[in-house]
mmCIF file of N, CA, C and O in Angstrom:
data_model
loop_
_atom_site.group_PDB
_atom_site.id
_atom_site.type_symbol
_atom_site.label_atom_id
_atom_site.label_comp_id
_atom_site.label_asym_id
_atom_site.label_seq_id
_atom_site.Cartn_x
_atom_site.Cartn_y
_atom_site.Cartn_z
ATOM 1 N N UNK O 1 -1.233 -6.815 -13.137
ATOM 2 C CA UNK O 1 -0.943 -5.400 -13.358
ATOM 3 C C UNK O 1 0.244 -5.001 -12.494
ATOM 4 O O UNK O 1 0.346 -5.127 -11.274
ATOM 5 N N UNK O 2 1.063 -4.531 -13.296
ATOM 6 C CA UNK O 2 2.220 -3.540 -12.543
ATOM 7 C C UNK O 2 1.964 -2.171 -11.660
ATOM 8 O O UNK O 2 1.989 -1.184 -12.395
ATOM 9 N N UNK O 3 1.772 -1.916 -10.549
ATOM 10 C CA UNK O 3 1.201 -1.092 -9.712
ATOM 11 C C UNK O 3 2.449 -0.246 -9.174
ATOM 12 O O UNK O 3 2.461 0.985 -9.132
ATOM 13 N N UNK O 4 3.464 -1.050 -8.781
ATOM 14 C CA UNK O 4 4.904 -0.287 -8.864
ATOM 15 C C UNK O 4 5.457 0.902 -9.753
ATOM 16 O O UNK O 4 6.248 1.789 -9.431
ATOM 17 N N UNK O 5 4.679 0.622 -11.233
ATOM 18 C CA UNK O 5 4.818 1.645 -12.122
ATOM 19 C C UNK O 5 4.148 3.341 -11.967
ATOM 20 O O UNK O 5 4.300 4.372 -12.621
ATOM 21 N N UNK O 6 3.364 2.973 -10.759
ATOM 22 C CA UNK O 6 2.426 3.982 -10.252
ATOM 23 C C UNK O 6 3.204 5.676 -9.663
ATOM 24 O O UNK O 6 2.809 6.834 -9.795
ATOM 25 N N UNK O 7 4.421 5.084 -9.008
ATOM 26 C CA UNK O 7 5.644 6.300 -8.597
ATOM 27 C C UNK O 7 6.395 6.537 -9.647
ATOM 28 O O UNK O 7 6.396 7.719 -9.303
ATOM 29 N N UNK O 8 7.079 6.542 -10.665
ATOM 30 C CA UNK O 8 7.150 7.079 -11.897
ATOM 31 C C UNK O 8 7.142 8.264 -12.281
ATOM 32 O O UNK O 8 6.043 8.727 -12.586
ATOM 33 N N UNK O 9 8.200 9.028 -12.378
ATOM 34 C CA UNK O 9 7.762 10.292 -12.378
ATOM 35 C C UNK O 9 6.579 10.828 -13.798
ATOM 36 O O UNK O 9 5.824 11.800 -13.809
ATOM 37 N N UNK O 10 6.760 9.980 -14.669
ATOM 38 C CA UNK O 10 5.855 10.292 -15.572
ATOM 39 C C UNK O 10 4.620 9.776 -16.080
ATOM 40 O O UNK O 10 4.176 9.723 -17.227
ATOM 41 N N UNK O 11 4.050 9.315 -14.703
ATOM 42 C CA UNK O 11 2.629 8.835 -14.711
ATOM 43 C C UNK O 11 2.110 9.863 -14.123
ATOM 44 O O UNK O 11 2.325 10.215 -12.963
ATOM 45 N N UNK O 12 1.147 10.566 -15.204
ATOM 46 C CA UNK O 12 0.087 11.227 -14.021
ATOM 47 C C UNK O 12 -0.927 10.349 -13.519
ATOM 48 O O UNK O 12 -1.825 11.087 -13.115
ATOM 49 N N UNK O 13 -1.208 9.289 -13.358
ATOM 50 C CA UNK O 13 -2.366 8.808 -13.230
ATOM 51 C C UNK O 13 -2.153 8.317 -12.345
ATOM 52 O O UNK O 13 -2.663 7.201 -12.440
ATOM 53 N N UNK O 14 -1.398 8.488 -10.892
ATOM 54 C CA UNK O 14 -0.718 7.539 -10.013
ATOM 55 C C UNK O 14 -1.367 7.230 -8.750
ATOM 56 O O UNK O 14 -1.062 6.308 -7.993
ATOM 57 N N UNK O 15 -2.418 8.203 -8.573
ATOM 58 C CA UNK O 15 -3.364 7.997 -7.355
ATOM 59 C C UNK O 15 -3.893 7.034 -7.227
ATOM 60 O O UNK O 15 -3.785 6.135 -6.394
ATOM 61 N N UNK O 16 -5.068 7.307 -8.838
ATOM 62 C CA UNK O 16 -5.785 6.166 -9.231
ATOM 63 C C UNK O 16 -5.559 4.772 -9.244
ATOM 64 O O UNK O 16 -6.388 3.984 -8.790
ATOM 65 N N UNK O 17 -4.268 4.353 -9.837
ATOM 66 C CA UNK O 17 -3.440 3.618 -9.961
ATOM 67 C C UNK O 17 -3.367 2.434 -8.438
ATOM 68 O O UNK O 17 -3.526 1.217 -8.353
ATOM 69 N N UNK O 18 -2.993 3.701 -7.221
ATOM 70 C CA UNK O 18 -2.807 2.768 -5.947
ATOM 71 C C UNK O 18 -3.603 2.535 -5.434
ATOM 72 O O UNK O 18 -3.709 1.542 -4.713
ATOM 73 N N UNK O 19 -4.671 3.605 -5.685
ATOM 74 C CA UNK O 19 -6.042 3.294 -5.570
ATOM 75 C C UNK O 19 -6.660 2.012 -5.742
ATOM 76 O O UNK O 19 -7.305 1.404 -4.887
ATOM 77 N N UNK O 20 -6.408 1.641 -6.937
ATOM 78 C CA UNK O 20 -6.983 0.402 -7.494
ATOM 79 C C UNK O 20 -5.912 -1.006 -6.772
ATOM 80 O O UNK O 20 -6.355 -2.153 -6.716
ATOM 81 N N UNK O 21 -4.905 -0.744 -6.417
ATOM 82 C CA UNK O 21 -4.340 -1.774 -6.244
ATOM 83 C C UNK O 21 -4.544 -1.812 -4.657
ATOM 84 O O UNK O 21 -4.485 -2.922 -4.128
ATOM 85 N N UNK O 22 -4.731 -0.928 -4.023
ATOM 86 C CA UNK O 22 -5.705 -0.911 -2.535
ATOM 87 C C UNK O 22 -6.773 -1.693 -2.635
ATOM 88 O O UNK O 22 -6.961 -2.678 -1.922
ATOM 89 N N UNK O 23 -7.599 -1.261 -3.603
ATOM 90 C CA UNK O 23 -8.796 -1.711 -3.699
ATOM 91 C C UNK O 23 -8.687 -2.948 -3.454
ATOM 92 O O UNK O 23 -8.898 -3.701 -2.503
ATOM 93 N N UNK O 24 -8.315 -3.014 -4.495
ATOM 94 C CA UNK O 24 -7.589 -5.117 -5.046
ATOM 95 C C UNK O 24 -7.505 -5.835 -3.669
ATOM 96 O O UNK O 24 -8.305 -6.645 -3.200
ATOM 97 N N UNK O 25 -6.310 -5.335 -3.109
ATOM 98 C CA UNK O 25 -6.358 -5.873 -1.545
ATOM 99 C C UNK O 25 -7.001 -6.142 -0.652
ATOM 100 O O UNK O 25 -6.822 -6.983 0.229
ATOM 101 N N UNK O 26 -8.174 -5.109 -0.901
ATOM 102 C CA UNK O 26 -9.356 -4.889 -0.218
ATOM 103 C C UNK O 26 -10.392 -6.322 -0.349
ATOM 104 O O UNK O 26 -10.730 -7.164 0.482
ATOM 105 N N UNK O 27 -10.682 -6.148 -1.726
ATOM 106 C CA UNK O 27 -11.357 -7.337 -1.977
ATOM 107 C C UNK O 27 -10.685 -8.726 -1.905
ATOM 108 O O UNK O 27 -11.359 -9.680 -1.516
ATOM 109 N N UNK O 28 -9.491 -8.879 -2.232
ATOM 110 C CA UNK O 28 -8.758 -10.193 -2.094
ATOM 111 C C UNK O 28 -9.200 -10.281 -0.106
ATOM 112 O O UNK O 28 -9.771 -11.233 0.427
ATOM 113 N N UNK O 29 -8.865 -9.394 0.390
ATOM 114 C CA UNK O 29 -8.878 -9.736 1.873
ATOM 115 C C UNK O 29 -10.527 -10.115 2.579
ATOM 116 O O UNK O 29 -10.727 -10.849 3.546
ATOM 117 N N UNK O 30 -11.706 -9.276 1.665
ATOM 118 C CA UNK O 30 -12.744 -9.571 1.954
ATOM 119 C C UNK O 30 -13.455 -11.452 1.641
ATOM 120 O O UNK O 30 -14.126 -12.274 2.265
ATOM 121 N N UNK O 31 -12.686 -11.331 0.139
ATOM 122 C CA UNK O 31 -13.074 -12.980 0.201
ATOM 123 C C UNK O 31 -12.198 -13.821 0.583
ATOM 124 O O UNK O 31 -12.577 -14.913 0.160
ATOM 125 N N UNK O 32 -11.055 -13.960 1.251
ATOM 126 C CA UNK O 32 -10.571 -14.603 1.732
ATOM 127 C C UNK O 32 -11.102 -15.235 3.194
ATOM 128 O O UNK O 32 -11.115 -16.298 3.813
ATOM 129 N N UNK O 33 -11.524 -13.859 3.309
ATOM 130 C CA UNK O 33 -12.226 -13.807 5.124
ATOM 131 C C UNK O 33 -13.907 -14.579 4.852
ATOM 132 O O UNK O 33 -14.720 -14.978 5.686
ATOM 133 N N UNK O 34 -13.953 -14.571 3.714
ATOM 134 C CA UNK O 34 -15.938 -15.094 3.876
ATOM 135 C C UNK O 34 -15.754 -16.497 2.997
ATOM 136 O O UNK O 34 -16.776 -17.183 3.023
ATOM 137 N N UNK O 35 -15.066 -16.850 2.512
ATOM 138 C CA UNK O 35 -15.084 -17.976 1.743
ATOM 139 C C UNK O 35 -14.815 -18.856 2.131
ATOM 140 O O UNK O 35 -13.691 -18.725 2.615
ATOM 141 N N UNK O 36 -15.230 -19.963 2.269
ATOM 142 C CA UNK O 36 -15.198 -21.918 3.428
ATOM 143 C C UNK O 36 -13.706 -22.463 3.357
ATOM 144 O O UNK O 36 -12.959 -22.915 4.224
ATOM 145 N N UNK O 37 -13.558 -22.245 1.974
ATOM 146 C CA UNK O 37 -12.212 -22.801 1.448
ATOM 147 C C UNK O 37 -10.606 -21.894 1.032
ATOM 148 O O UNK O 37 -10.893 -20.715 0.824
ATOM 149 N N UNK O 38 -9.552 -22.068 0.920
ATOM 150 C CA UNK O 38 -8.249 -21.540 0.733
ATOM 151 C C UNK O 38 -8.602 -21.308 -0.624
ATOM 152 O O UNK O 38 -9.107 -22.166 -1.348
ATOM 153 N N UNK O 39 -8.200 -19.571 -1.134
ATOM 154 C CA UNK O 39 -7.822 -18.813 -2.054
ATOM 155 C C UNK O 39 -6.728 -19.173 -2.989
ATOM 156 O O UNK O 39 -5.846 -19.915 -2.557
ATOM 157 N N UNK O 40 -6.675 -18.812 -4.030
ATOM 158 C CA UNK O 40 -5.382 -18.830 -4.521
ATOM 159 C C UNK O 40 -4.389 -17.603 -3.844
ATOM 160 O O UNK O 40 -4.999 -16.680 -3.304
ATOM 161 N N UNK O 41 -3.157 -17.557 -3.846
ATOM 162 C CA UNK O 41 -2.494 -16.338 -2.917
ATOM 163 C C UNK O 41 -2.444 -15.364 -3.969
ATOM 164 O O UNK O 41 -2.910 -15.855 -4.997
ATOM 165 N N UNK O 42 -2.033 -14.084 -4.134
ATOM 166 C CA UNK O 42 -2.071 -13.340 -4.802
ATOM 167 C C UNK O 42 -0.577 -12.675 -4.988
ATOM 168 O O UNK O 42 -0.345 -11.476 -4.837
ATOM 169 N N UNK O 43 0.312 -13.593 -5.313
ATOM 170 C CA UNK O 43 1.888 -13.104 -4.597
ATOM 171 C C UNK O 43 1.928 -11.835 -5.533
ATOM 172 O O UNK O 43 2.711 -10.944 -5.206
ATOM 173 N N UNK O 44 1.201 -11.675 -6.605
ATOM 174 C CA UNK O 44 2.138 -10.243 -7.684
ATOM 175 C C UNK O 44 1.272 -8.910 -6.875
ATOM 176 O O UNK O 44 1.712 -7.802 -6.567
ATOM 177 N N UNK O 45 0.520 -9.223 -6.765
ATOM 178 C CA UNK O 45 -0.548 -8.023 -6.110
ATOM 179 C C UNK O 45 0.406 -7.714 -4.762
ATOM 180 O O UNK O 45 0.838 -6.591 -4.502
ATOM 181 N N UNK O 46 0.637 -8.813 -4.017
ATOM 182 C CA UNK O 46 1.129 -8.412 -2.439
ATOM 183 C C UNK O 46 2.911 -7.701 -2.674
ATOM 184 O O UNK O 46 3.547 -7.050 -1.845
ATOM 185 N N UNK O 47 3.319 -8.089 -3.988
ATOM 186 C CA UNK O 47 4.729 -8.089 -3.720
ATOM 187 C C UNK O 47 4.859 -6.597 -4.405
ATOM 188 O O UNK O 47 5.841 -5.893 -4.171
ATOM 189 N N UNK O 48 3.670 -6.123 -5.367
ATOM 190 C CA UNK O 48 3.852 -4.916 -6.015
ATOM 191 C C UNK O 48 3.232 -3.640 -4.428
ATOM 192 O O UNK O 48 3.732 -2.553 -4.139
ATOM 193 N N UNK O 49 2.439 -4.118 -3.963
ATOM 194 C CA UNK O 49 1.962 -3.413 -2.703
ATOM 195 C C UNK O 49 3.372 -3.512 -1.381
ATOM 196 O O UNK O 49 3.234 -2.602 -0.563
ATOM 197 N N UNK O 50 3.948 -3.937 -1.244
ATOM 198 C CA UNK O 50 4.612 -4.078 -0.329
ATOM 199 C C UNK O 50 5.676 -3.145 -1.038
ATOM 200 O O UNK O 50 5.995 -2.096 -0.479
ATOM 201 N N UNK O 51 6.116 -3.425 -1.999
ATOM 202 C CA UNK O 51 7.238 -2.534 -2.819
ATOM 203 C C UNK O 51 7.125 -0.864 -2.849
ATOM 204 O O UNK O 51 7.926 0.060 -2.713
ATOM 205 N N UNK O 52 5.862 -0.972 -3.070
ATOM 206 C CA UNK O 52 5.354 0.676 -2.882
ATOM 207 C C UNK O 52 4.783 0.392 -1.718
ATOM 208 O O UNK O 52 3.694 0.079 -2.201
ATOM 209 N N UNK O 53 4.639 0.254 -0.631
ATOM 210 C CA UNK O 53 4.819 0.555 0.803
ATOM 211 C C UNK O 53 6.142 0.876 1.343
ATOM 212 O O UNK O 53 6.106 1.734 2.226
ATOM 213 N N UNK O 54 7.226 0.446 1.068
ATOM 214 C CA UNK O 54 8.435 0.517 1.060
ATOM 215 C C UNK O 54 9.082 1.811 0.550
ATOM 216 O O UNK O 54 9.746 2.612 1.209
ATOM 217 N N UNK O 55 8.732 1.865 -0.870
ATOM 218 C CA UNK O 55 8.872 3.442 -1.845
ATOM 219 C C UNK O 55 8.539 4.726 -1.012
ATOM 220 O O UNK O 55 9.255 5.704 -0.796
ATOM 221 N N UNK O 56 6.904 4.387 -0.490
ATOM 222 C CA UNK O 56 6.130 5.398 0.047
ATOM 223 C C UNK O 56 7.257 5.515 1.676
ATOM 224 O O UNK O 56 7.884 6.567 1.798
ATOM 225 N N UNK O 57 7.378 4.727 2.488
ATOM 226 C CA UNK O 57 7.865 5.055 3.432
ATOM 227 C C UNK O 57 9.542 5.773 3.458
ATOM 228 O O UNK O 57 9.992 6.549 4.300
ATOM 229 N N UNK O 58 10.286 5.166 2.143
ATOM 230 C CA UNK O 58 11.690 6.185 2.194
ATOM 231 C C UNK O 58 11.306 7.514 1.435
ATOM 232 O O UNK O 58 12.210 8.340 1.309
ATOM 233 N N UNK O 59 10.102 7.800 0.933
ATOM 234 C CA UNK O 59 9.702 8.905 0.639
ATOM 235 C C UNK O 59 9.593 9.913 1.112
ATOM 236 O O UNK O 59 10.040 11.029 0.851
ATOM 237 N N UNK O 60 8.769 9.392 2.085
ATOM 238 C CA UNK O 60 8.268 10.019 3.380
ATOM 239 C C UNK O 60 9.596 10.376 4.403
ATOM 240 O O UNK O 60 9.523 11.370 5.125
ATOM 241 N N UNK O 61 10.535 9.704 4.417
ATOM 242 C CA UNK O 61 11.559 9.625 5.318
ATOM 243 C C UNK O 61 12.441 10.965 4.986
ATOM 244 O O UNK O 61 12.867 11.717 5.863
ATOM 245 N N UNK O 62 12.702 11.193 3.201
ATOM 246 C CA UNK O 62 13.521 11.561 2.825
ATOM 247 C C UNK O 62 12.682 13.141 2.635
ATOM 248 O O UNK O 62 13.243 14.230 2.508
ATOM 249 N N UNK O 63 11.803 12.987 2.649
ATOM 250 C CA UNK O 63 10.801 14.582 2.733
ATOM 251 C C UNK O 63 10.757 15.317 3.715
ATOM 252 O O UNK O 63 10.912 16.536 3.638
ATOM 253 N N UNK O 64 10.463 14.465 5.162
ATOM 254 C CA UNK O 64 10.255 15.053 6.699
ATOM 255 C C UNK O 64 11.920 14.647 7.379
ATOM 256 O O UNK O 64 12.071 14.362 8.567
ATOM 257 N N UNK O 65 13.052 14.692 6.386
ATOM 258 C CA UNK O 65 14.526 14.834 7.166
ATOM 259 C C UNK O 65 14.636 15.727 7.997
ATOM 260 O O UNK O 65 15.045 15.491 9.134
ATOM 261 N N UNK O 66 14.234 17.122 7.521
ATOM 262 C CA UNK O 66 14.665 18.503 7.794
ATOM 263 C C UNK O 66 13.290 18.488 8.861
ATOM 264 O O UNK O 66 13.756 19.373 9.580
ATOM 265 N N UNK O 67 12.157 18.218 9.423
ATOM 266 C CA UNK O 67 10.869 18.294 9.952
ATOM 267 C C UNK O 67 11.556 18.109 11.372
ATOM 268 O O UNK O 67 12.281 17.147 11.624
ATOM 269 N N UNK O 68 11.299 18.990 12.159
ATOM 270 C CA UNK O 68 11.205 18.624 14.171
ATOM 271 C C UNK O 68 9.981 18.111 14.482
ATOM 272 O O UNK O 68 9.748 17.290 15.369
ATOM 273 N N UNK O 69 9.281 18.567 13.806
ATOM 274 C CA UNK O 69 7.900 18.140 14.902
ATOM 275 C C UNK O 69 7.660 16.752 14.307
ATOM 276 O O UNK O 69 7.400 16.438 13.146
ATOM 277 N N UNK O 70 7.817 15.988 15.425
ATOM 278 C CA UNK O 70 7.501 14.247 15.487
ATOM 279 C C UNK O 70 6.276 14.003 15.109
ATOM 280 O O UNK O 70 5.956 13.005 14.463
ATOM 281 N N UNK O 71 5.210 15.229 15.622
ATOM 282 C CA UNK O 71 3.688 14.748 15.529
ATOM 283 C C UNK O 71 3.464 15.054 13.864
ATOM 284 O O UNK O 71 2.430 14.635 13.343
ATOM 285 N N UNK O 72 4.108 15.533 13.338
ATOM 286 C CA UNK O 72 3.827 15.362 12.119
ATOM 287 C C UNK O 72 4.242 14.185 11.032
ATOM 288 O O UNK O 72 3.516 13.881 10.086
ATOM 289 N N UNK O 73 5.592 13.535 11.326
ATOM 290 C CA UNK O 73 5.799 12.447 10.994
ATOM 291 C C UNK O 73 5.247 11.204 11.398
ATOM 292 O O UNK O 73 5.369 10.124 10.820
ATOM 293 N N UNK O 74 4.493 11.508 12.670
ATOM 294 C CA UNK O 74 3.656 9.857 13.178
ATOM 295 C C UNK O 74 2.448 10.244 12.610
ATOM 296 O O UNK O 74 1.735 9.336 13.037
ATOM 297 N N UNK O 75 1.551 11.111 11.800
ATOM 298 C CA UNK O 75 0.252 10.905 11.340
ATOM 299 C C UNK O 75 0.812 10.547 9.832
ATOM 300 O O UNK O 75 -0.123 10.205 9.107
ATOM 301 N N UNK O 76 1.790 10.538 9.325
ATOM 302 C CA UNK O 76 2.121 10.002 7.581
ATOM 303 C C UNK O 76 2.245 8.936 7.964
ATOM 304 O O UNK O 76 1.579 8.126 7.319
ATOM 305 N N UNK O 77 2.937 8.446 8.920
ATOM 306 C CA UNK O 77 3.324 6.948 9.386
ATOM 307 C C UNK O 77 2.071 5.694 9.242
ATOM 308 O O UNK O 77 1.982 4.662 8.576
ATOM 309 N N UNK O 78 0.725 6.756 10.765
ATOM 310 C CA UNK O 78 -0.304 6.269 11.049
ATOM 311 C C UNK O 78 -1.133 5.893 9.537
ATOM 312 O O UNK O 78 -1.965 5.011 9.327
ATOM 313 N N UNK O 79 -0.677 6.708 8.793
ATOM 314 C CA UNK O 79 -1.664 6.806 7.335
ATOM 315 C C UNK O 79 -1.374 5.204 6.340
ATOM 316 O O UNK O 79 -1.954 4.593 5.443
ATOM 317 N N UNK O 80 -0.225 5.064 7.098
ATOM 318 C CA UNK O 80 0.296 3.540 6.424
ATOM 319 C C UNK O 80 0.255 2.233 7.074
ATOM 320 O O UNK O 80 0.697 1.172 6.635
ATOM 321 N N UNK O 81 -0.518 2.525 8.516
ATOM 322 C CA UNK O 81 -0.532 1.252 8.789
ATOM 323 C C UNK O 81 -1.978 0.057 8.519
ATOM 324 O O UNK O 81 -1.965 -1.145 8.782
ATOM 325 N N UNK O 82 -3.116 0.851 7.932
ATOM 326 C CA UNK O 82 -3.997 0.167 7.221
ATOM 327 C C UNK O 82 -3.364 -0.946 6.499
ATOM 328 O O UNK O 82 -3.572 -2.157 6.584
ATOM 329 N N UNK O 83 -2.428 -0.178 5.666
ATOM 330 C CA UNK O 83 -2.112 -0.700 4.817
ATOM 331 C C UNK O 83 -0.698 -2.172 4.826
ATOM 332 O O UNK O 83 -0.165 -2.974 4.059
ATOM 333 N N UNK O 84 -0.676 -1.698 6.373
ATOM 334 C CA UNK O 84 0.474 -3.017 6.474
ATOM 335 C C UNK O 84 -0.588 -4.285 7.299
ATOM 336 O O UNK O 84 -0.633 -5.512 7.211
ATOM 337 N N UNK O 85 -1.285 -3.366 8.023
ATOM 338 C CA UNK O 85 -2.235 -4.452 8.305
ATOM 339 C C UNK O 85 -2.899 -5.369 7.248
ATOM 340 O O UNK O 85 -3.008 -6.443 7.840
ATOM 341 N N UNK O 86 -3.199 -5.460 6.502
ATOM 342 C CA UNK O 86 -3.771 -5.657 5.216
ATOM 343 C C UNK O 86 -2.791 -6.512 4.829
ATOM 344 O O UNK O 86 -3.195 -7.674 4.821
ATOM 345 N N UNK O 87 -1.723 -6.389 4.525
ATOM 346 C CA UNK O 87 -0.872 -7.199 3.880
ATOM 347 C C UNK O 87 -0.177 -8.102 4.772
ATOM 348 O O UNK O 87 0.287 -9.126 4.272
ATOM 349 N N UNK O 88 -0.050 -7.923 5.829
ATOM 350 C CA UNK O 88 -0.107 -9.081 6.661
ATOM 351 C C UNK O 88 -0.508 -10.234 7.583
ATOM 352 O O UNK O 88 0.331 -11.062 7.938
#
């Protein structure tokens, strides 16, 4: 699944969307961690998640330009590092 397609301006369905490809991660990372033996890797899942980690962060960059208060740009930040943890 294409998960990248998720920022698009003409998807409404885009939450859900990263939602599910979180999820995905979620579980790829749970059985990786409980299973005796090596996984297959999941390169389209990690490379569509990393891409929109990337999206999401010049997003974010290009929204809070005009923003002074720092403490508001380090809790959008904090909100993304689950998610780099995870993928790396």
């Amino acid at each position: 699944m294409d998960y990248v397609d998720a920022f698009q301006p003409n998807n409404r369905n885009n939450t859900a969307v990263v939602n599910e490809a979180l999820d995905r991660l979620i579980e790829v990372w749970v059985n990786e961690r409980f299973v005796p033996k090596i996984l297959p890797f999941e390169e389209e899942l990690l490379t569509d998640l990393t891409e929109l980690l990337e999206n999401q962060i010049g997003n974010m960059e290009e929204g809070m330009a005009g923003l002074e208060e720092n403490f508001i740009q380090n809790v959008y930040k904090l909100d993304l590092e689950p998610v780099k943890f995870l993928i790396k």
